[in-house]
N, CA, C and O of each residue as an XYZ file, in Angstrom:
416
protein
N       0.762     -0.977      0.347
C       0.266      0.152      0.086
C       0.601      1.115      0.257
O       0.954      1.295      1.422
N       0.708      2.118     -0.518
C       1.266      3.124     -0.775
C       0.240      4.607     -0.564
O      -0.861      4.885     -1.040
N       1.286      5.477      0.497
C      -0.031      7.098     -0.038
C       0.617      8.007     -0.136
O       1.556      7.772      0.624
N       0.772      8.936     -0.574
C       1.331     10.555     -1.046
C       0.998     10.532      0.763
O       0.044     10.248      1.487
N       2.644     11.092      0.956
C       2.325     12.313      1.909
C       2.235     13.695      2.120
O       3.163     14.271      1.552
N       1.371     14.556      2.801
C       1.250     16.041      3.021
C       2.971     16.422      2.359
O       3.961     15.733      2.116
N       2.719     17.515      2.282
C       3.653     18.653      1.871
C       4.065     18.813      3.638
O       3.047     18.680      4.317
N       5.108     19.021      4.328
C       5.122     19.774      5.471
C       5.929     18.235      6.343
O       6.620     18.270      7.362
N       5.564     17.081      5.579
C       5.440     15.897      6.726
C       6.778     15.665      7.019
O       7.443     15.888      6.007
N       7.344     15.377      7.789
C       8.557     14.786      8.567
C       8.286     13.370      9.450
O       7.251     12.773      9.747
N      10.324     13.017      9.844
C      10.077     11.481     10.147
C      10.505     12.027     11.502
O      11.291     12.973     11.460
N      10.218     11.702     12.386
C      11.117     12.116     13.725
C      12.352     12.447     13.982
O      12.687     13.078     14.984
N      12.958     12.132     13.282
C      14.275     11.927     13.011
C      14.754     13.369     12.142
O      15.723     14.121     12.248
N      13.923     13.344     11.518
C      13.741     14.502     10.241
C      13.654     15.895     11.674
O      14.489     16.616     12.220
N      12.573     15.747     11.762
C      12.144     16.530     13.028
C      13.435     17.228     13.853
O      13.913     18.342     13.639
N      13.836     16.290     14.809
C      14.926     16.380     15.572
C      16.008     16.732     15.117
O      16.864     16.892     15.988
N      16.404     16.967     13.848
C      17.334     17.275     13.221
C      17.156     18.574     13.176
O      18.005     19.436     13.403
N      15.821     18.748     12.824
C      15.450     20.248     12.267
C      15.630     21.406     13.895
O      16.171     22.506     14.002
N      15.005     20.651     14.805
C      15.250     21.051     15.912
C      16.698     21.110     16.491
O      16.965     22.169     17.059
N      17.403     20.432     16.462
C      19.169     20.438     16.782
C      20.207     21.991     16.050
O      21.185     22.574     16.519
N      19.136     22.299     14.293
C      19.982     22.859     13.468
C      18.936     24.597     14.212
O      18.994     25.485     13.362
N      18.513     24.835     14.895
C      17.289     25.526     15.536
C      16.751     25.979     14.087
O      16.685     27.170     13.781
N      16.359     24.903     13.188
C      14.963     25.444     12.123
C      13.905     25.177     12.569
O      13.122     25.566     11.702
N      13.161     24.622     13.629
C      12.131     24.847     14.177
C      12.094     24.950     16.012
O      13.243     24.548     15.829
N      11.994     25.026     16.855
C      11.734     25.256     17.981
C      11.659     23.675     18.798
O      11.859     22.727     18.039
N      11.424     23.371     20.085
C      11.131     22.444     20.759
C       9.961     21.763     20.654
O       9.110     22.622     20.887
N       9.408     20.732     20.443
C       7.926     20.558     20.877
C       8.009     20.808     22.227
O       8.876     20.444     23.021
N       6.667     21.701     22.471
C       5.748     21.878     23.752
C       5.034     20.760     24.248
O       4.584     19.861     23.537
N       4.953     20.821     25.285
C       4.253     19.574     25.851
C       3.315     18.904     25.226
O       3.405     17.726     24.879
N       2.165     19.797     25.023
C       0.860     19.699     24.186
C       1.180     19.048     23.049
O       0.371     18.248     22.580
N       2.582     19.316     22.339
C       2.523     18.710     20.606
C       3.188     17.316     21.130
O       2.883     16.196     20.720
N       3.811     17.511     21.765
C       4.596     15.658     22.446
C       3.251     15.270     22.662
O       2.694     14.535     21.846
N       2.631     15.709     23.737
C       1.417     14.684     24.185
C       1.174     14.384     22.272
O       1.789     13.440     21.776
N       0.338     15.188     21.445
C      -0.275     14.897     20.385
C       0.525     14.121     19.584
O      -0.174     13.165     19.248
N       1.692     14.014     19.065
C       2.473     13.166     18.987
C       2.362     11.435     19.141
O       1.949     10.469     18.499
N       2.923     11.703     20.246
C       3.045     10.111     21.323
C       1.402      9.621     20.691
O       1.224      8.625     19.991
N       0.249     10.640     21.158
C      -1.063      9.773     21.754
C      -1.303      9.107     19.787
O      -1.797      8.069     19.347
N      -0.650     10.362     19.074
C      -1.005      9.740     17.470
C      -0.156      8.490     17.147
O      -0.545      8.012     16.081
N       0.721      7.889     17.610
C       1.793      7.407     17.568
C       0.681      5.881     18.315
O       0.077      4.942     17.797
N       0.864      6.294     19.531
C      -0.117      5.041     20.137
C      -1.748      4.009     19.291
O      -2.301      2.921     19.131
N      -1.770      5.539     19.015
C      -3.569      5.058     17.957
C      -3.010      4.291     16.737
O      -3.519      3.355     16.119
N      -1.812      4.936     16.543
C      -1.326      4.080     15.101
C      -0.592      2.437     15.100
O      -0.516      1.622     14.180
N      -0.092      2.356     16.584
C       0.074      1.209     16.893
C      -1.531     -0.059     17.785
O      -1.585     -1.244     18.116
N      -1.983      0.482     17.799
C      -3.167      0.112     18.173
C      -4.334     -0.851     16.827
O      -4.879     -1.925     16.571
N      -4.100      0.631     16.333
C      -5.172      0.217     14.515
C      -4.044     -0.929     14.064
O      -4.515     -1.893     13.460
N      -2.621     -0.923     14.294
C      -1.986     -2.335     13.381
C      -2.412     -3.255     14.400
O      -3.085     -4.131     13.856
N      -2.285     -3.507     16.059
C      -2.837     -4.327     16.943
C      -3.964     -5.054     16.716
O      -4.205     -6.252     16.870
N      -4.666     -4.071     16.297
C      -6.430     -4.308     15.772
C      -6.828     -5.261     15.132
O      -7.703     -6.105     15.322
N      -5.563     -4.916     13.746
C      -5.793     -5.740     12.793
C      -4.517     -7.364     12.472
O      -4.291     -8.079     11.496
N      -3.768     -7.279     14.527
C      -3.896     -8.607     14.537
C      -2.039     -8.276     13.297
O      -1.468     -9.095     12.578
N      -1.762     -7.152     13.505
C       0.034     -7.094     12.665
C       0.490     -6.254     13.670
O      -0.119     -5.461     14.388
N       1.769     -6.587     13.598
C       2.788     -5.818     14.393
C       3.892     -5.713     13.534
O       4.088     -6.501     12.608
N       4.701     -4.657     13.842
C       5.046     -3.694     12.683
C       6.870     -4.357     12.747
O       7.614     -4.622     11.802
N       7.128     -4.459     14.273
C       8.621     -5.027     14.779
C       9.706     -4.451     13.960
O      10.685     -5.045     13.509
N       9.282     -2.785     13.790
C      10.716     -1.974     13.737
C      10.364     -0.661     13.694
O      10.723      0.000     12.719
N       9.633     -0.081     14.696
C       9.134      1.167     14.884
C      10.185      1.670     15.368
O      10.803      1.028     16.217
N      10.691      3.077     14.899
C      12.038      3.534     14.896
C      11.804      4.968     14.665
O      10.799      5.352     14.067
N      12.734      5.805     15.137
C      12.087      7.366     14.417
C      12.432      7.444     13.023
O      11.730      8.325     12.526
N      13.112      6.981     12.253
C      12.867      7.152     10.808
C      11.817      5.945     10.707
O      12.088      5.076      9.878
N      10.898      5.830     11.302
C       9.542      5.274     10.660
C       8.635      5.696     10.805
O       7.628      5.112     10.406
N       8.563      6.873     11.426
C       6.829      7.179     11.951
C       6.721      9.032     11.353
O       7.162     10.006     11.964
N       6.260      9.032     10.498
C       6.028      9.755      9.663
C       5.193     10.742     10.690
O       4.528     10.177     11.559
N       5.187     12.614     10.625
C       4.333     13.055     11.296
C       3.858     13.852     10.172
O       4.651     14.115      9.268
N       1.859     14.537     10.097
C       1.607     14.954      9.039
C       1.404     16.173      9.646
O       1.295     16.274     10.868
N       1.346     17.099      8.896
C       1.098     18.505      9.467
C      -0.862     18.592      9.455
O      -1.660     18.261      8.579
N      -1.072     19.182     10.834
C      -2.546     18.712     10.581
C      -2.959     20.273     11.328
O      -2.540     20.343     12.484
N      -3.395     20.995     11.044
C      -4.511     22.482     11.862
C      -4.489     22.203     12.858
O      -3.607     22.442     13.683
N      -6.436     21.064     13.125
C      -6.577     20.849     14.596
C      -5.979     19.874     15.195
O      -6.454     19.793     16.328
N      -5.094     19.003     15.004
C      -4.605     17.623     15.729
C      -3.776     17.607     14.735
O      -3.702     18.429     13.821
N      -2.637     15.914     15.042
C      -1.319     15.279     15.112
C      -1.855     14.558     14.382
O      -2.930     14.200     14.864
N      -1.568     13.941     12.977
C      -1.454     13.038     12.386
C      -0.256     12.072     12.576
O       0.872     12.563     12.548
N      -0.430     10.547     12.795
C       0.895     10.144     12.386
C       0.380      8.876     11.366
O      -0.758      8.441     11.190
N       1.965      8.369     10.637
C       1.616      7.218      9.252
C       3.084      6.727      9.837
O       4.140      7.359      9.814
N       2.899      5.775     10.221
C       4.129      4.303     10.044
C       4.284      3.800      8.959
O       3.405      3.523      8.143
N       5.733      3.604      8.847
C       6.078      3.539      7.676
C       7.309      2.161      7.639
O       8.141      2.048      8.539
N       7.230      1.108      6.353
C       8.320      0.191      6.273
C       7.548     -0.709      7.253
O       8.010     -0.854      8.385
N       6.732     -1.149      7.000
C       6.134     -2.586      7.639
C       6.735     -4.611      7.061
O       6.107     -5.669      7.027
N       8.252     -4.227      6.706
C       8.947     -5.109      5.499
C       9.599     -6.772      6.784
O      10.146     -7.853      6.565
N       8.951     -5.817      8.411
C       9.976     -6.855      9.124
C       8.478     -7.101     10.131
O       8.635     -7.342     11.328
N       6.795     -7.003      9.435
C       6.125     -7.002     10.096
C       5.352     -8.782     10.170
O       5.460     -9.674      9.328
N       4.772     -8.797     11.191
C       4.121     -9.985     11.390
C       2.572    -10.326     12.002
O       2.088     -9.874     13.040
N       1.969    -11.229     11.072
C       0.511    -11.191     11.738
C       0.313    -12.584     12.988
O      -0.696    -13.028     13.535
N       1.395    -12.865     13.064
C       1.679    -13.877     14.039
C       1.898    -13.697     15.505
O       2.747    -14.296     16.163
N       1.052    -12.817     15.949
C       0.867    -12.312     16.961
C       0.165    -13.035     18.055
O      -0.978    -13.357     17.729
N       0.491    -13.362     19.183
C       0.287    -14.389     20.168
C      -1.135    -13.803     20.530
O      -1.397    -12.633     20.251
N      -2.201    -14.766     21.257
C      -3.112    -13.619     22.208
C      -2.589    -14.023     23.759
O      -2.483    -15.212     24.061
N      -2.308    -13.087     24.602
C      -2.105    -13.177     26.125
C      -2.688    -13.149     27.238
O      -2.636    -12.013     27.709
N      -3.159    -13.787     27.809
C      -4.269    -14.100     29.216
C      -3.512    -13.026     30.181
O      -2.421    -12.890     29.626
N      -3.520    -12.302     31.187
C      -3.137    -12.633     32.275
C      -2.808    -11.292     32.676
O      -3.460    -10.304     32.334
N      -1.298    -11.265     33.754
C      -0.447    -10.425     33.625
C       0.744     -9.733     33.112
O       1.338    -10.377     32.247
N       1.361     -8.341     33.483
C       2.497     -8.392     32.868
C       3.281     -9.280     32.649
O       3.796     -9.354     31.534
N       3.557    -10.106     33.549
C       4.527    -11.656     33.572
C       4.204    -12.684     32.221
O       4.792    -13.341     31.362
N       2.985    -12.363     32.637
C       2.585    -13.367     31.341
C       2.912    -12.916     30.225
O       3.543    -13.636     29.451
N       2.500    -11.413     29.829
C       2.844    -10.880     27.872
C       4.249    -11.221     28.208
O       4.565    -12.115     27.422
N       5.229    -10.952     28.977
C       6.699    -11.528     29.304
C       7.284    -12.527     28.794
O       8.154    -12.590     27.926
N       6.819    -13.217     29.312
C       6.934    -14.724     28.527
C       5.967    -15.040     27.223
O       6.408    -15.964     26.539
N       4.951    -14.558     26.828
C       4.690    -14.844     25.379
C       6.064    -14.115     24.772
O       6.832    -14.746     24.046
N       6.267    -12.895     25.097
C       7.042    -12.056     23.519
C       8.827    -12.839     23.534
O       9.673    -12.830     22.639
N       8.879    -13.440     24.905
C       9.819    -14.059     24.940
C      10.290    -15.357     23.804
O      11.177    -15.609     22.988
N       9.099    -15.928     24.351
C       8.307    -16.786     23.649
C       8.218    -16.883     22.144
O       8.488    -17.924     21.546
N       7.914    -16.004     21.673
C       7.622    -15.589     20.565
C       8.575    -15.098     19.330
O       8.498    -15.082     18.101
N       9.877    -14.555     20.717
C      11.022    -14.319     19.840
C      11.919    -14.949     19.666
O      12.862    -14.414     19.081
N      12.019    -16.135     20.020
C      12.817    -17.462     19.790
C      12.382    -18.257     19.201
O      12.972    -19.336     19.138
N      11.307    -18.075     18.604
C      10.409    -18.802     17.397
C      10.628    -18.594     16.114
O       9.932    -19.159     15.270
């Protein structure tokens, strides 16, 4: 699936570089919360479809400029998997399932 990104879209690493070069101000609290919320929403959408991205990093997250809210796009699903185990129980159960999943 391909989608044309809006003009002004930047990866998180690109935004960090722009801040370091003083081409844009650092993120304010609300802007950072908006990006984090949008990113977690995108991850949740993937998981709802039983897809694990497996390669989320600063260069695979694109931040889209929007007037009303932040939008985030995840890129590069080349390492993704649809073999997500269903885990019931607490955090310890999740950790053991993830460890077993990684070694399979």
